[in-house]
CSV table of C-alpha atoms in Angstrom, one decimal:
chain,number,residue,atom,x,y,z
U,1,MET,CA,76.0,0.2,-12.2
U,2,LYS,CA,78.0,-2.5,-10.5
U,3,PRO,CA,76.7,-5.7,-9.2
U,4,LYS,CA,77.4,-6.4,-5.3
U,5,PHE,CA,79.3,-9.0,-3.7
U,6,SER,CA,79.6,-9.3,-0.6
U,7,ASN,CA,83.5,-8.7,0.2
U,8,ALA,CA,84.7,-12.3,0.4
U,9,PRO,CA,88.0,-12.5,2.9
U,10,LEU,CA,89.7,-14.4,0.1
U,11,MET,CA,93.0,-13.0,1.0
U,12,ILE,CA,92.4,-13.3,4.8
U,13,ALA,CA,92.1,-17.0,4.2
U,14,LEU,CA,95.4,-17.2,2.3
U,15,ALA,CA,97.3,-15.0,4.2
U,16,PHE,CA,95.8,-17.1,7.5
U,17,SER,CA,99.4,-16.8,9.4
U,18,THR,CA,100.4,-13.2,8.2
U,19,PRO,CA,101.0,-10.6,11.0
U,20,ALA,CA,97.8,-8.5,11.6
U,21,PHE,CA,99.2,-5.1,11.3
U,22,ALA,CA,100.3,-4.8,7.3
U,23,SER,CA,98.5,-2.2,5.8
U,24,ASN,CA,97.8,-1.5,2.3
U,25,THR,CA,100.0,0.7,-0.2
U,26,LEU,CA,99.1,2.4,-3.3
U,27,VAL,CA,101.0,1.1,-6.5
U,28,THR,CA,101.0,4.1,-8.9
U,29,SER,CA,100.9,3.3,-12.8
U,30,GLY,CA,103.3,3.2,-15.3
U,31,THR,CA,106.0,2.9,-13.8
U,32,GLY,CA,108.2,-0.6,-13.3
U,33,VAL,CA,107.8,-2.0,-10.1
U,34,ALA,CA,109.8,-5.3,-8.3
U,35,VAL,CA,107.2,-7.4,-6.8
U,36,ALA,CA,107.5,-10.6,-4.1
U,37,LYS,CA,110.2,-9.4,-3.2
U,38,SER,CA,112.3,-10.8,-5.8
U,39,PRO,CA,113.1,-9.7,-9.4
U,40,LEU,CA,110.0,-10.4,-10.9
U,41,THR,CA,109.2,-6.6,-12.5
U,42,VAL,CA,105.9,-5.1,-13.6
U,43,VAL,CA,104.5,-2.5,-15.0
U,44,PRO,CA,101.4,-1.6,-13.8
U,45,ASP,CA,98.7,-0.4,-16.2
U,46,ARG,CA,96.6,1.8,-13.9
U,47,GLU,CA,96.8,2.2,-10.2
U,48,TRP,CA,96.5,-1.0,-7.9
U,49,ASN,CA,96.7,-1.1,-3.9
U,50,LYS,CA,99.0,-3.6,-2.8
U,51,MET,CA,97.7,-5.4,0.0
U,52,GLY,CA,99.6,-5.6,3.3
U,53,ALA,CA,99.0,-9.4,4.2
U,54,ARG,CA,100.8,-11.4,1.7
U,55,PRO,CA,100.0,-15.2,0.6
U,56,GLY,CA,102.9,-16.3,1.1
U,57,ARG,CA,106.9,-15.3,1.8
U,58,ARG,CA,107.7,-14.9,-1.9
U,59,SER,CA,104.0,-14.0,-3.0
U,60,GLU,CA,101.9,-10.5,-3.0
U,61,THR,CA,98.7,-9.4,-3.9
U,62,TRP,CA,97.4,-6.4,-5.6
U,63,THR,CA,93.6,-5.1,-5.9
U,64,ILE,CA,91.4,-2.2,-7.7
U,65,ASP,CA,88.3,-2.7,-5.8
U,66,GLY,CA,89.0,-4.9,-2.4
U,67,ASP,CA,89.5,-8.2,-1.9
U,68,GLY,CA,87.7,-10.8,-3.7
U,69,LEU,CA,86.8,-8.4,-6.1
U,70,ASN,CA,89.7,-8.2,-9.0
U,71,ASP,CA,93.3,-9.7,-6.7
U,72,LEU,CA,96.0,-9.9,-9.4
U,73,THR,CA,98.8,-12.2,-7.4
U,74,PHE,CA,102.6,-12.4,-8.1
U,75,TYR,CA,104.6,-15.5,-7.3
U,76,GLY,CA,108.5,-14.2,-7.0
U,77,GLY,CA,110.6,-17.3,-7.7
U,78,ILE,CA,109.1,-20.1,-5.6
U,79,GLU,CA,111.9,-22.5,-4.1
U,80,SER,CA,111.6,-26.4,-4.7
U,81,ASN,CA,110.0,-28.3,-1.1
U,82,SER,CA,108.2,-24.8,-0.8
U,83,THR,CA,104.4,-24.2,-0.7
U,84,LEU,CA,102.4,-21.2,-2.6
U,85,PHE,CA,100.6,-20.0,0.5
U,86,ARG,CA,101.6,-20.1,4.0
U,87,GLU,CA,100.1,-23.3,5.7
U,88,VAL,CA,96.7,-23.0,7.0
U,89,SER,CA,97.1,-26.0,9.0
U,90,LYS,CA,100.4,-27.6,8.7
U,91,ARG,CA,99.6,-30.9,10.9
U,92,LEU,CA,96.2,-31.4,10.0
U,93,LYS,CA,95.7,-30.1,6.3
U,94,PRO,CA,99.6,-29.7,4.6
U,95,LEU,CA,99.8,-28.1,1.7
U,96,PRO,CA,101.5,-29.5,-1.2
U,97,ARG,CA,104.7,-28.1,-2.4
U,98,TYR,CA,106.5,-27.2,-5.1
U,99,SER,CA,109.5,-29.3,-6.5
U,100,SER,CA,112.1,-27.9,-9.0
U,101,THR,CA,111.8,-31.6,-10.7
U,102,MET,CA,108.4,-30.4,-11.7
U,103,LEU,CA,107.2,-30.2,-15.4
U,104,LEU,CA,105.4,-26.6,-16.4
U,105,THR,CA,102.5,-29.3,-16.8
U,106,ASP,CA,102.2,-29.9,-13.3
U,107,ILE,CA,101.9,-26.5,-12.4
U,108,PRO,CA,98.0,-26.4,-12.8
U,109,ALA,CA,97.6,-29.2,-10.3
U,110,LEU,CA,99.6,-27.8,-7.6
U,111,PHE,CA,97.9,-24.7,-7.9
U,112,GLU,CA,94.9,-26.1,-7.9
U,113,ASN,CA,95.4,-28.4,-4.6
U,114,SER,CA,96.6,-25.6,-2.8
U,115,TYR,CA,93.5,-23.8,-3.4
U,116,SER,CA,91.3,-26.3,-2.5
U,117,ILE,CA,93.2,-26.9,1.0
U,118,ALA,CA,93.8,-23.2,1.6
U,119,LEU,CA,90.6,-22.3,0.7
U,120,ASP,CA,88.4,-24.9,2.2
U,121,THR,CA,86.7,-25.7,-1.0
U,122,GLN,CA,86.1,-29.1,-3.1
U,123,LEU,CA,84.8,-26.3,-5.9
U,124,MET,CA,88.0,-25.4,-7.2
U,125,LYS,CA,89.2,-26.7,-10.9
U,126,ILE,CA,91.5,-25.9,-13.8
U,127,ASP,CA,89.0,-25.0,-17.2
U,128,GLN,CA,91.8,-24.9,-19.8
U,129,VAL,CA,95.9,-25.2,-20.1
U,130,GLU,CA,97.8,-24.2,-22.9
U,131,PRO,CA,101.8,-23.8,-23.4
U,132,THR,CA,102.6,-19.9,-23.4
U,133,THR,CA,105.7,-17.7,-23.0
U,134,PHE,CA,106.3,-16.0,-19.9
U,135,LEU,CA,109.2,-13.6,-19.0
U,136,GLY,CA,110.5,-14.9,-22.3
U,137,GLN,CA,110.5,-18.7,-21.7
U,138,LYS,CA,108.3,-21.6,-22.0
U,139,GLY,CA,105.9,-21.5,-19.6
U,140,VAL,CA,102.3,-22.6,-19.1
U,141,ARG,CA,98.9,-20.7,-18.9
U,142,PHE,CA,95.8,-21.9,-17.3
U,143,MET,CA,92.3,-20.9,-16.3
U,144,TYR,CA,90.4,-21.9,-13.1
U,145,SER,CA,87.2,-21.0,-11.6
U,146,PHE,CA,85.8,-21.5,-7.9
U,147,SER,CA,83.8,-20.7,-5.4
U,148,LEU,CA,84.3,-20.4,-1.7
U,149,LYS,CA,82.4,-22.3,0.8
U,150,GLY,CA,79.3,-21.0,1.8
U,151,GLU,CA,79.3,-18.5,-1.0
U,152,ASP,CA,77.2,-18.8,-4.3
U,153,VAL,CA,79.1,-16.5,-6.2
U,154,ARG,CA,81.5,-17.8,-8.7
U,155,ARG,CA,85.2,-16.8,-9.3
U,156,LYS,CA,87.3,-17.3,-12.5
U,157,GLY,CA,91.2,-16.8,-13.2
U,158,GLU,CA,93.7,-16.7,-15.1
U,159,ALA,CA,97.6,-17.9,-14.6
U,160,SER,CA,100.3,-17.7,-16.4
U,161,GLY,CA,104.0,-19.0,-14.8
U,162,ALA,CA,107.2,-20.5,-15.7
U,163,ILE,CA,110.0,-22.3,-14.1
U,164,ILE,CA,113.5,-20.7,-14.3
U,165,SER,CA,116.8,-21.7,-12.4
U,166,GLY,CA,114.3,-24.6,-10.9
U,167,LYS,CA,111.9,-21.5,-9.1
U,168,LEU,CA,108.6,-20.9,-10.0
U,169,TYR,CA,107.4,-18.0,-11.1
U,170,LEU,CA,103.8,-16.8,-11.4
U,171,ILE,CA,101.1,-14.2,-11.7
U,172,SER,CA,97.3,-14.8,-11.2
U,173,PHE,CA,94.0,-13.0,-11.6
U,174,GLU,CA,90.8,-14.0,-10.3
U,175,ALA,CA,87.4,-12.0,-10.0
U,176,PRO,CA,83.8,-12.9,-10.0
U,177,GLU,CA,82.7,-13.9,-13.1
U,178,LEU,CA,80.5,-11.5,-13.4
U,179,PHE,CA,81.4,-8.1,-14.1
U,180,TYR,CA,84.7,-7.8,-12.9
U,181,PHE,CA,86.6,-10.3,-14.2
U,182,ASP,CA,85.6,-9.5,-17.9
U,183,ARG,CA,86.1,-5.6,-16.8
U,184,ASP,CA,89.8,-6.5,-15.9
U,185,VAL,CA,91.0,-9.0,-17.0
U,186,ALA,CA,92.7,-7.1,-20.1
U,187,GLY,CA,95.0,-5.4,-17.8
U,188,TYR,CA,96.3,-8.2,-15.9
U,189,ARG,CA,97.2,-9.7,-19.9
U,190,ASN,CA,99.3,-6.5,-20.1
U,191,ILE,CA,100.6,-6.8,-17.0
U,192,VAL,CA,102.1,-10.7,-17.7
U,193,ALA,CA,102.9,-9.6,-21.1
U,194,ALA,CA,105.1,-6.8,-20.2
U,195,ALA,CA,106.6,-8.7,-17.1
U,196,LYS,CA,110.4,-9.6,-16.8
U,197,LEU,CA,113.0,-10.7,-14.3
U,198,GLY,CA,115.7,-8.0,-13.7
U,199,LEU,CA,115.0,-4.4,-11.5
U,200,PRO,CA,112.8,-1.7,-12.4
U,201,GLN,CA,114.1,0.8,-14.6
U,202,SER,CA,114.4,4.3,-13.0
């Protein structure tokens, strides 16, 4: 029996200024699909639901059981001087901006600071950082954890990213550490391992 969680509006927080009427769509398994309006292509390991609301112009999120329960987010070529998410309050709480001059080791801090501001929580931290190969390039893999403000649920996350031709490509997965993360993280890792840049094969 699955543990019960409140369906925390994580995507709502990140997609604060997203147009309101976008609908979710089903992503079928086993077929390559380009994500985040970019050449980043993945092969879903199972059926996922693509959230209609997107965190940013170059990103999109999929979920299995619902927003906040298992969120797989693709960042498809974030350009220099751009944010990972749409601004929540550009004047009062501007988000940090990615720069093509950043080192791979700067990416976890960019992610952490973006989350802290977008989710309005100080309970976000990077737990581990290590080198990896992502999209056939030198990349960075990091684990993180956070809680939403006013909520007791602790969430775990993992992300892999690389800077290619000056643009940031990143795939992250996060879920409550109780039950959902351990159940679904292997599927995320399979998607990351098979991800590539290029159009999906028909």
